[in-house]
Short mmCIF file of C-alpha atoms in Angstrom, two decimals:
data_model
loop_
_atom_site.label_atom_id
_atom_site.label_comp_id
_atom_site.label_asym_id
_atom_site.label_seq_id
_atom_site.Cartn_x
_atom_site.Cartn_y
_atom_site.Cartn_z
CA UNK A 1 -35.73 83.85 49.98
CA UNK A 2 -35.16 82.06 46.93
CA UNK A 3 -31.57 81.32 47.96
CA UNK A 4 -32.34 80.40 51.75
CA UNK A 5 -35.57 77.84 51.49
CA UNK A 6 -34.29 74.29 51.99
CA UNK A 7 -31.08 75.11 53.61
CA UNK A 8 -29.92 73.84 56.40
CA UNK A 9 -31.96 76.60 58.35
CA UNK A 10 -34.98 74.55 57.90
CA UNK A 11 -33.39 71.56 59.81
CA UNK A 12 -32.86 74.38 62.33
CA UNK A 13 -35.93 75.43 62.41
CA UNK A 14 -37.68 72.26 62.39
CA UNK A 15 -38.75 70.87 65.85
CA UNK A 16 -40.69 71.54 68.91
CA UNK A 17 -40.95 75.41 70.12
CA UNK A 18 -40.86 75.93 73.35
CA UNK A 19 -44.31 76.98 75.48
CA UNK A 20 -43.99 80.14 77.20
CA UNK A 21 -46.69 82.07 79.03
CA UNK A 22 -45.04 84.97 79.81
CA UNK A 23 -44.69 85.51 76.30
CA UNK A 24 -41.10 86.84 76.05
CA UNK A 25 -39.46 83.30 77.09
CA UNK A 26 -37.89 84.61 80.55
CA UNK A 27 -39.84 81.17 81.57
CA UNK A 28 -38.25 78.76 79.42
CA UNK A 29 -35.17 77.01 80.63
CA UNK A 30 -33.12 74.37 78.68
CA UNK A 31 -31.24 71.68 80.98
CA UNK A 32 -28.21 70.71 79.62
CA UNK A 33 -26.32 67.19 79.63
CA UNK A 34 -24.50 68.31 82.82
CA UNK A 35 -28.06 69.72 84.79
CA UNK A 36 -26.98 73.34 84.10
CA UNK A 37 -30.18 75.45 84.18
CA UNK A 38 -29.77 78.48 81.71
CA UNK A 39 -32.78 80.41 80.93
CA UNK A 40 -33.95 80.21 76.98
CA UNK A 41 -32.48 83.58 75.96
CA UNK A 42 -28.98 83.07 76.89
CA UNK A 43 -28.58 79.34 75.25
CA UNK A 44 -26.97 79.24 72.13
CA UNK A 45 -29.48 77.39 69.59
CA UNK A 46 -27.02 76.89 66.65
CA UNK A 47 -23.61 75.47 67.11
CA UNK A 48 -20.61 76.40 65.49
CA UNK A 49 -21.00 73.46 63.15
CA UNK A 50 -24.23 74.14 62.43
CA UNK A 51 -23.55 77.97 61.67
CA UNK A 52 -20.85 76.75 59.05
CA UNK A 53 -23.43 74.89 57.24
CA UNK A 54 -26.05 77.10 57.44
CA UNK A 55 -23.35 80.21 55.96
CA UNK A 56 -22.20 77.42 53.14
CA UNK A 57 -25.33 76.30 52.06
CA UNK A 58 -26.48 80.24 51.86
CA UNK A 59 -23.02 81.32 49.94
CA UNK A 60 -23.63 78.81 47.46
CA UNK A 61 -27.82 79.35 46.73
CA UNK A 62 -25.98 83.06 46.48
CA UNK A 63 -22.66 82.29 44.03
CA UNK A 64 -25.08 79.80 42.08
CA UNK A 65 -27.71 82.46 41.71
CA UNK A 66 -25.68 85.35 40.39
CA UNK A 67 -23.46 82.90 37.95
CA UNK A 68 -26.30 81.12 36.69
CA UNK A 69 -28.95 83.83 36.42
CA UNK A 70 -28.38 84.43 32.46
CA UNK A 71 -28.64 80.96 31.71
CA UNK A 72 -32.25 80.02 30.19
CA UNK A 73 -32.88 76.86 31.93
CA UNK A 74 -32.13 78.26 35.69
CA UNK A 75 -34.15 81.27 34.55
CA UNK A 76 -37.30 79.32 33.57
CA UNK A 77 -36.49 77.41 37.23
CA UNK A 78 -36.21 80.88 38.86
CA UNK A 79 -39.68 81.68 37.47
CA UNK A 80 -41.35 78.54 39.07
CA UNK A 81 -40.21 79.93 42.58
CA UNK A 82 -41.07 83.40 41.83
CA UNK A 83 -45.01 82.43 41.46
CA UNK A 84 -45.15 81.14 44.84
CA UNK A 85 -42.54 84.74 45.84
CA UNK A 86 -45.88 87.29 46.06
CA UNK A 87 -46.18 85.91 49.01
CA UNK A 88 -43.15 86.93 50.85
CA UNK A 89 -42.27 90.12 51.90
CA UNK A 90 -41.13 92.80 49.82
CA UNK A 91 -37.23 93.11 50.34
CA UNK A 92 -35.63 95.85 51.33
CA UNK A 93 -32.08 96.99 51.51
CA UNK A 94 -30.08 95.93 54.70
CA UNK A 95 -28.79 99.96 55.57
CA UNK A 96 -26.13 98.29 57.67
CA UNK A 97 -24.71 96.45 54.97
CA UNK A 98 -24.59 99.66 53.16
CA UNK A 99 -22.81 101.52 55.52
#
């Protein structure tokens, strides 16, 4: 998580979520520009440019991570974000990725 907090995936995930109260969003609709009606789970909620960001700012946290996690000073930063870590979920490995 260390490499994904203040991303551009928290400008995606900032705003107002929808109210639904059937629970699984089937009674959410988003209007578009032209007055299309398409139900919440078949809009797109991240745009092409938006995805390109998002994978950018990730690959770097990720590059800048493994090149820079001998280096003293990036450790000691490392060990700031790792106090507030115990709170997150354990990770696990991704058996997809594996495959």
């Amino acid at each position: 998580m260390i490499c994904i907090r203040n991303t551009h995936l928290e400008d995606l995930h900032a705003g107002t979520v929808p109210i639904t109260r059937t629970g699984d969003y089937s009674d959410v609709w988003v209007i578009d520009a032209t007055g299309r009606k398409i139900p919440w789970f078949e809009a797109a909620h991240i745009d092409d440019v938006q995805m390109a960001g998002l994978m950018r700012d990730i690959i770097n946290r990720l590059f800048t991570f493994h090149m820079k996690s001998d280096d003293p000073g990036f450790r000691e930063d490392l060990d700031r974000w790792m106090a507030i870590a115990g709170k997150w979920d354990d990770p696990v490995l991704d058996q997809a990725f594996l495959e």
